[in-house]
């Protein structure tokens, strides 16, 4: 195989986010290991061989979404190798993609949200602050754990976080949209010394483990990503324009943001025509 590192360097030159590049690295190394097992030269690969690879992934109990993601990485890799004149065609057919129905993620109800806030208040200060920041900014868990003290600032009295090297290059400056969460985060961050170390001293895996513990204790369908959906949906319910929500979340398209907010609790009170008191309901 053409050096994976050379391709990943190409992605870096294109401005791909660090996490995206690492995902490509992981998937392409797995693909290379499969090729070694098959003793199959890269130049001799045909669509039927990639079909075998797809079936191998499914037999390994990979989800349909994960399989699609891996095949997409491999397809993009072959596109690059065509440009580099290492191969002459791309054996990864788009027909290999599995049709997956979109997930419908319900936001946390107010009572569930209160339960969650109560739970994280019992955790160490750095963990409590990290979860409050996710809830009040909609940032991804990896974006939160990558923040350093220098990524926090005040603008016109409001607390902001500066996210760099984000997925899809979605670098952005986000205000903390909850006064209570802003106070908790500011109190924690103000006591930190300026350094290149993660402000919250924890990994995404640590926060995900706490999220799993909360789900197990309460029976609430919960993950760190639910906080991102909840943030977006609550903003839409409050009348924030979906284009602004898209910017805050760092989405590539409005369709993606619409997917995040599809289960907003809608009220039609202001647009429903009013009946006179004497009119009879049919």
C-alpha positions as a Markdown table, in Angstrom:
| # | Residue | x | y | z |
|---|---|---|---|---|
| 1 | Unk | 0.0 | 0.0 | 0.0 |
| 2 | Unk | 1.0 | 3.6 | -0.6 |
| 3 | Unk | 2.2 | 5.0 | 2.7 |
| 4 | Unk | -0.8 | 5.7 | 4.8 |
| 5 | Unk | 1.2 | 8.5 | 6.6 |
| 6 | Unk | 1.7 | 10.2 | 3.2 |
| 7 | Unk | -2.1 | 10.2 | 2.6 |
| 8 | Unk | -2.8 | 11.4 | 6.1 |
| 9 | Unk | -0.3 | 14.2 | 5.6 |
| 10 | Unk | -2.2 | 15.1 | 2.5 |
| 11 | Unk | -5.4 | 15.3 | 4.6 |
| 12 | Unk | -3.6 | 17.5 | 7.1 |
| 13 | Unk | -2.6 | 19.9 | 4.2 |
| 14 | Unk | -6.3 | 20.0 | 3.2 |
| 15 | Unk | -7.2 | 21.3 | 6.6 |
| 16 | Unk | -8.9 | 18.1 | 7.9 |
| 17 | Unk | -9.5 | 18.1 | 11.7 |
| 18 | Unk | -7.1 | 16.1 | 13.9 |
| 19 | Unk | -9.9 | 13.7 | 15.0 |
| 20 | Unk | -10.9 | 13.1 | 11.4 |
| 21 | Unk | -7.3 | 12.2 | 10.4 |
| 22 | Unk | -7.0 | 9.8 | 13.3 |
| 23 | Unk | -10.3 | 8.1 | 12.3 |
| 24 | Unk | -8.8 | 7.6 | 8.8 |
| 25 | Unk | -5.6 | 6.3 | 10.3 |
| 26 | Unk | -7.5 | 3.7 | 12.4 |
| 27 | Unk | -9.7 | 2.5 | 9.5 |
| 28 | Unk | -6.9 | 2.3 | 6.9 |
| 29 | Unk | -4.6 | 0.4 | 9.2 |
| 30 | Unk | -7.4 | -2.1 | 9.7 |
| 31 | Unk | -7.9 | -2.3 | 6.0 |
| 32 | Unk | -4.2 | -2.9 | 5.5 |
| 33 | Unk | -4.2 | -5.7 | 8.0 |
| 34 | Unk | -7.0 | -7.4 | 6.1 |
| 35 | Unk | -5.1 | -7.1 | 2.9 |
| 36 | Unk | -2.1 | -8.7 | 4.5 |
| 37 | Unk | -4.2 | -11.6 | 5.6 |
| 38 | Unk | -5.6 | -12.0 | 2.1 |
| 39 | Unk | -2.1 | -11.7 | 0.6 |
| 40 | Unk | -3.8 | -9.5 | -2.0 |
| 41 | Unk | -1.7 | -6.9 | -3.9 |
| 42 | Unk | -3.4 | -3.5 | -3.9 |
| 43 | Unk | -3.2 | -3.1 | -7.7 |
| 44 | Unk | -5.1 | -6.4 | -8.2 |
| 45 | Unk | -8.1 | -5.4 | -6.1 |
| 46 | Unk | -11.5 | -5.7 | -7.7 |
| 47 | Unk | -15.0 | -4.7 | -6.4 |
| 48 | Unk | -15.6 | -8.4 | -5.5 |
| 49 | Unk | -12.6 | -8.3 | -3.2 |
| 50 | Unk | -14.0 | -5.1 | -1.5 |
| 51 | Unk | -17.3 | -6.9 | -1.2 |
| 52 | Unk | -15.4 | -9.6 | 0.8 |
| 53 | Unk | -14.0 | -6.9 | 3.0 |
| 54 | Unk | -17.4 | -5.5 | 3.6 |
| 55 | Unk | -18.7 | -8.9 | 4.6 |
| 56 | Unk | -15.7 | -9.4 | 6.9 |
| 57 | Unk | -16.6 | -6.1 | 8.7 |
| 58 | Unk | -20.2 | -7.2 | 9.1 |
| 59 | Unk | -19.1 | -10.6 | 10.4 |
| 60 | Unk | -17.0 | -8.7 | 12.9 |
| 61 | Unk | -20.3 | -7.3 | 14.2 |
| 62 | Unk | -19.5 | -3.8 | 13.1 |
| 63 | Unk | -22.7 | -1.6 | 12.9 |
| 64 | Unk | -24.0 | -0.6 | 9.4 |
| 65 | Unk | -23.0 | 3.0 | 10.1 |
| 66 | Unk | -19.4 | 2.0 | 11.0 |
| 67 | Unk | -19.1 | -0.2 | 7.9 |
| 68 | Unk | -20.3 | 2.7 | 5.8 |
| 69 | Unk | -17.7 | 4.9 | 7.5 |
| 70 | Unk | -14.9 | 2.5 | 6.9 |
| 71 | Unk | -15.8 | 1.9 | 3.3 |
| 72 | Unk | -15.9 | 5.7 | 2.7 |
| 73 | Unk | -12.4 | 6.1 | 4.2 |
| 74 | Unk | -11.1 | 3.4 | 1.9 |
| 75 | Unk | -12.8 | 4.8 | -1.1 |
| 76 | Unk | -11.3 | 8.3 | -0.5 |
| 77 | Unk | -7.9 | 6.7 | -0.1 |
| 78 | Unk | -8.2 | 5.0 | -3.5 |
| 79 | Unk | -9.3 | 8.3 | -5.0 |
| 80 | Unk | -6.1 | 9.8 | -3.7 |
| 81 | Unk | -4.0 | 6.9 | -5.1 |
| 82 | Unk | -5.5 | 7.4 | -8.5 |
| 83 | Unk | -4.3 | 11.0 | -8.5 |
| 84 | Unk | -0.9 | 9.8 | -7.3 |
| 85 | Unk | -0.9 | 7.3 | -10.2 |
| 86 | Unk | -0.5 | 4.3 | -7.9 |
| 87 | Unk | -3.7 | 2.6 | -9.2 |
| 88 | Unk | -6.0 | 3.1 | -12.2 |
| 89 | Unk | -9.5 | 2.8 | -10.8 |
| 90 | Unk | -11.4 | 2.8 | -7.5 |
| 91 | Unk | -12.7 | -0.7 | -6.6 |
| 92 | Unk | -14.9 | 0.6 | -3.8 |
| 93 | Unk | -18.3 | 1.0 | -5.4 |
| 94 | Unk | -20.8 | 3.4 | -4.0 |
| 95 | Unk | -23.3 | 0.5 | -4.4 |
| 96 | Unk | -21.6 | -1.1 | -1.4 |
| 97 | Unk | -23.1 | 1.5 | 0.9 |
| 98 | Unk | -25.7 | 0.1 | 3.3 |
| 99 | Unk | -29.0 | 2.1 | 3.6 |
| 100 | Unk | -29.3 | 3.1 | 7.2 |
| 101 | Unk | -32.4 | 4.8 | 8.5 |
| 102 | Unk | -31.5 | 8.1 | 10.3 |
| 103 | Unk | -31.5 | 8.0 | 14.0 |
| 104 | Unk | -34.2 | 10.0 | 15.8 |
| 105 | Unk | -32.6 | 11.3 | 18.9 |
| 106 | Unk | -35.0 | 12.6 | 21.6 |
| 107 | Unk | -33.7 | 15.5 | 23.7 |
| 108 | Unk | -33.7 | 15.2 | 27.4 |
| 109 | Unk | -36.9 | 16.3 | 29.1 |
| 110 | Unk | -36.7 | 19.0 | 31.7 |
| 111 | Unk | -37.0 | 16.5 | 34.5 |
| 112 | Unk | -34.3 | 14.3 | 33.0 |
| 113 | Unk | -32.1 | 17.3 | 32.6 |
| 114 | Unk | -32.6 | 18.2 | 36.2 |
| 115 | Unk | -31.8 | 14.6 | 37.2 |
| 116 | Unk | -28.6 | 14.8 | 35.1 |
| 117 | Unk | -27.5 | 18.1 | 36.6 |
| 118 | Unk | -28.1 | 16.7 | 40.1 |
| 119 | Unk | -25.9 | 13.7 | 39.2 |
| 120 | Unk | -22.9 | 15.6 | 37.8 |
| 121 | Unk | -23.0 | 17.9 | 40.9 |
| 122 | Unk | -21.8 | 14.9 | 42.9 |
| 123 | Unk | -18.8 | 14.4 | 40.6 |
| 124 | Unk | -15.4 | 16.0 | 41.0 |
| 125 | Unk | -15.2 | 19.7 | 40.1 |
| 126 | Unk | -13.4 | 19.2 | 36.8 |
| 127 | Unk | -15.9 | 16.6 | 35.6 |
| 128 | Unk | -18.9 | 18.6 | 36.8 |
| 129 | Unk | -17.6 | 21.7 | 34.9 |
| 130 | Unk | -16.8 | 19.6 | 31.7 |
| 131 | Unk | -20.4 | 18.3 | 31.6 |
| 132 | Unk | -21.9 | 21.7 | 32.2 |
| 133 | Unk | -19.8 | 23.1 | 29.4 |
| 134 | Unk | -21.0 | 20.4 | 27.0 |
| 135 | Unk | -24.6 | 21.1 | 28.0 |
| 136 | Unk | -24.3 | 24.9 | 27.6 |
| 137 | Unk | -22.3 | 25.0 | 24.3 |
| 138 | Unk | -23.3 | 21.9 | 22.4 |
| 139 | Unk | -19.6 | 21.1 | 21.8 |
| 140 | Unk | -18.5 | 17.6 | 21.1 |
| 141 | Unk | -16.9 | 15.6 | 24.0 |
| 142 | Unk | -13.5 | 15.5 | 22.3 |
| 143 | Unk | -13.7 | 19.3 | 21.7 |
| 144 | Unk | -14.3 | 19.9 | 25.4 |
| 145 | Unk | -11.5 | 17.7 | 26.6 |
| 146 | Unk | -9.0 | 19.4 | 24.2 |
| 147 | Unk | -9.6 | 22.8 | 25.6 |
| 148 | Unk | -6.9 | 24.6 | 27.6 |
| 149 | Unk | -7.3 | 27.6 | 29.9 |
| 150 | Unk | -6.2 | 29.9 | 27.1 |
| 151 | Unk | -9.2 | 28.8 | 25.0 |
| 152 | Unk | -11.6 | 30.6 | 27.5 |
| 153 | Unk | -12.3 | 34.3 | 27.2 |
| 154 | Unk | -14.8 | 37.0 | 28.2 |
| 155 | Unk | -16.5 | 39.0 | 25.5 |
| 156 | Unk | -18.9 | 41.8 | 26.7 |
| 157 | Unk | -19.1 | 40.0 | 30.0 |
| 158 | Unk | -20.1 | 36.6 | 28.5 |
| 159 | Unk | -17.9 | 33.5 | 28.8 |
| 160 | Unk | -16.8 | 32.0 | 25.4 |
| 161 | Unk | -14.8 | 29.0 | 24.4 |
| 162 | Unk | -12.5 | 28.9 | 21.3 |
| 163 | Unk | -12.6 | 25.6 | 19.5 |
| 164 | Unk | -9.8 | 24.8 | 17.0 |
| 165 | Unk | -8.9 | 21.8 | 14.9 |
| 166 | Unk | -12.5 | 20.7 | 15.0 |
| 167 | Unk | -14.3 | 18.1 | 12.9 |
| 168 | Unk | -14.7 | 19.2 | 9.2 |
| 169 | Unk | -12.7 | 22.3 | 10.0 |
| 170 | Unk | -15.6 | 23.8 | 12.0 |
| 171 | Unk | -13.4 | 26.0 | 14.2 |
| 172 | Unk | -15.7 | 28.4 | 16.1 |
| 173 | Unk | -16.1 | 30.8 | 19.0 |
| 174 | Unk | -19.1 | 29.7 | 21.2 |
| 175 | Unk | -20.7 | 31.5 | 24.1 |
| 176 | Unk | -21.7 | 29.5 | 27.1 |
| 177 | Unk | -25.5 | 29.7 | 26.8 |
| 178 | Unk | -26.5 | 29.0 | 30.4 |
| 179 | Unk | -25.8 | 31.5 | 33.2 |
| 180 | Unk | -25.6 | 28.7 | 35.9 |
| 181 | Unk | -23.2 | 26.6 | 33.7 |
| 182 | Unk | -21.1 | 29.7 | 32.9 |
| 183 | Unk | -20.7 | 30.4 | 36.7 |
| 184 | Unk | -19.7 | 26.8 | 37.4 |
| 185 | Unk | -17.2 | 26.6 | 34.5 |
| 186 | Unk | -15.8 | 30.1 | 35.2 |
| 187 | Unk | -15.2 | 29.3 | 38.9 |
| 188 | Unk | -13.3 | 26.1 | 37.9 |
| 189 | Unk | -11.3 | 27.6 | 35.1 |
| 190 | Unk | -10.3 | 30.8 | 37.0 |
| 191 | Unk | -8.4 | 28.6 | 39.5 |
| 192 | Unk | -6.3 | 26.9 | 36.8 |
| 193 | Unk | -2.8 | 27.9 | 35.9 |
| 194 | Unk | -2.2 | 28.7 | 32.2 |
| 195 | Unk | -0.7 | 25.7 | 30.5 |
| 196 | Unk | -1.0 | 23.5 | 27.5 |
| 197 | Unk | -2.6 | 20.8 | 29.6 |
| 198 | Unk | -6.2 | 19.9 | 29.1 |
| 199 | Unk | -8.3 | 22.3 | 31.3 |
| 200 | Unk | -10.5 | 19.4 | 32.5 |
| 201 | Unk | -7.7 | 16.8 | 33.0 |
| 202 | Unk | -9.7 | 14.0 | 31.6 |
| 203 | Unk | -10.3 | 12.0 | 28.3 |
| 204 | Unk | -13.4 | 11.6 | 26.3 |
| 205 | Unk | -13.5 | 8.0 | 27.5 |
| 206 | Unk | -13.7 | 9.2 | 31.1 |
| 207 | Unk | -16.7 | 11.4 | 30.4 |
| 208 | Unk | -18.4 | 8.7 | 28.4 |
| 209 | Unk | -18.0 | 6.3 | 31.3 |
| 210 | Unk | -19.7 | 8.8 | 33.7 |
| 211 | Unk | -22.5 | 9.2 | 31.1 |
| 212 | Unk | -22.9 | 5.4 | 31.0 |
| 213 | Unk | -23.0 | 5.2 | 34.8 |
| 214 | Unk | -25.8 | 7.9 | 34.8 |
| 215 | Unk | -27.8 | 5.9 | 32.2 |
| 216 | Unk | -27.5 | 2.7 | 34.2 |
| 217 | Unk | -28.5 | 4.3 | 37.5 |
| 218 | Unk | -31.5 | 6.2 | 36.1 |
| 219 | Unk | -32.7 | 4.1 | 33.2 |
| 220 | Unk | -32.6 | 7.3 | 31.0 |
| 221 | Unk | -31.3 | 6.7 | 27.5 |
| 222 | Unk | -28.2 | 8.9 | 27.8 |
| 223 | Unk | -24.8 | 9.5 | 26.3 |
| 224 | Unk | -22.5 | 12.5 | 25.9 |
| 225 | Unk | -23.9 | 13.1 | 22.4 |
| 226 | Unk | -27.4 | 13.5 | 23.9 |
| 227 | Unk | -26.3 | 16.7 | 25.4 |
| 228 | Unk | -25.4 | 18.1 | 22.0 |
| 229 | Unk | -28.9 | 17.2 | 20.7 |
| 230 | Unk | -30.5 | 18.7 | 23.8 |
| 231 | Unk | -28.5 | 21.9 | 23.4 |
| 232 | Unk | -29.6 | 22.3 | 19.8 |
| 233 | Unk | -33.2 | 21.4 | 20.3 |
| 234 | Unk | -33.7 | 23.7 | 23.3 |
| 235 | Unk | -32.3 | 26.6 | 21.3 |
| 236 | Unk | -34.7 | 26.0 | 18.5 |
| 237 | Unk | -37.6 | 25.8 | 21.0 |
| 238 | Unk | -36.5 | 29.2 | 22.3 |
| 239 | Unk | -36.8 | 30.7 | 18.8 |
| 240 | Unk | -33.1 | 30.8 | 17.9 |
| 241 | Unk | -32.7 | 30.6 | 14.1 |
| 242 | Unk | -31.6 | 27.2 | 12.8 |
| 243 | Unk | -28.8 | 28.9 | 10.8 |
| 244 | Unk | -27.3 | 30.2 | 14.1 |
| 245 | Unk | -27.6 | 26.8 | 15.7 |
| 246 | Unk | -25.7 | 25.3 | 12.7 |
| 247 | Unk | -22.9 | 27.8 | 13.3 |
| 248 | Unk | -22.7 | 26.9 | 17.0 |
| 249 | Unk | -22.7 | 23.2 | 16.4 |
| 250 | Unk | -20.2 | 23.4 | 13.5 |
| 251 | Unk | -22.3 | 21.5 | 11.1 |
| 252 | Unk | -21.5 | 21.3 | 7.4 |
| 253 | Unk | -25.1 | 21.6 | 6.3 |
| 254 | Unk | -28.5 | 22.7 | 7.6 |
| 255 | Unk | -29.9 | 19.2 | 6.9 |
| 256 | Unk | -27.6 | 17.9 | 9.6 |
| 257 | Unk | -28.8 | 20.6 | 12.0 |
| 258 | Unk | -32.4 | 19.8 | 11.2 |
| 259 | Unk | -31.7 | 16.1 | 12.0 |
| 260 | Unk | -30.4 | 17.2 | 15.4 |
| 261 | Unk | -33.5 | 19.3 | 16.1 |
| 262 | Unk | -36.2 | 17.2 | 14.6 |
| 263 | Unk | -37.8 | 16.3 | 17.9 |
| 264 | Unk | -38.2 | 19.8 | 19.3 |
| 265 | Unk | -41.2 | 20.3 | 21.5 |
| 266 | Unk | -43.3 | 22.5 | 19.2 |
| 267 | Unk | -46.0 | 24.9 | 20.3 |
| 268 | Unk | -48.6 | 26.2 | 17.8 |
| 269 | Unk | -50.3 | 28.6 | 20.3 |
| 270 | Unk | -49.2 | 31.7 | 18.5 |
| 271 | Unk | -50.3 | 30.7 | 15.0 |
| 272 | Unk | -53.5 | 28.7 | 15.7 |
| 273 | Unk | -56.7 | 30.6 | 14.9 |
| 274 | Unk | -58.7 | 31.5 | 18.0 |
| 275 | Unk | -62.4 | 30.4 | 18.1 |
| 276 | Unk | -65.0 | 32.7 | 19.7 |
| 277 | Unk | -66.3 | 31.4 | 23.0 |
| 278 | Unk | -69.8 | 30.8 | 21.7 |
| 279 | Unk | -68.6 | 28.6 | 18.8 |
| 280 | Unk | -69.1 | 24.9 | 19.3 |
| 281 | Unk | -66.3 | 22.4 | 18.9 |
| 282 | Unk | -67.2 | 20.0 | 16.1 |
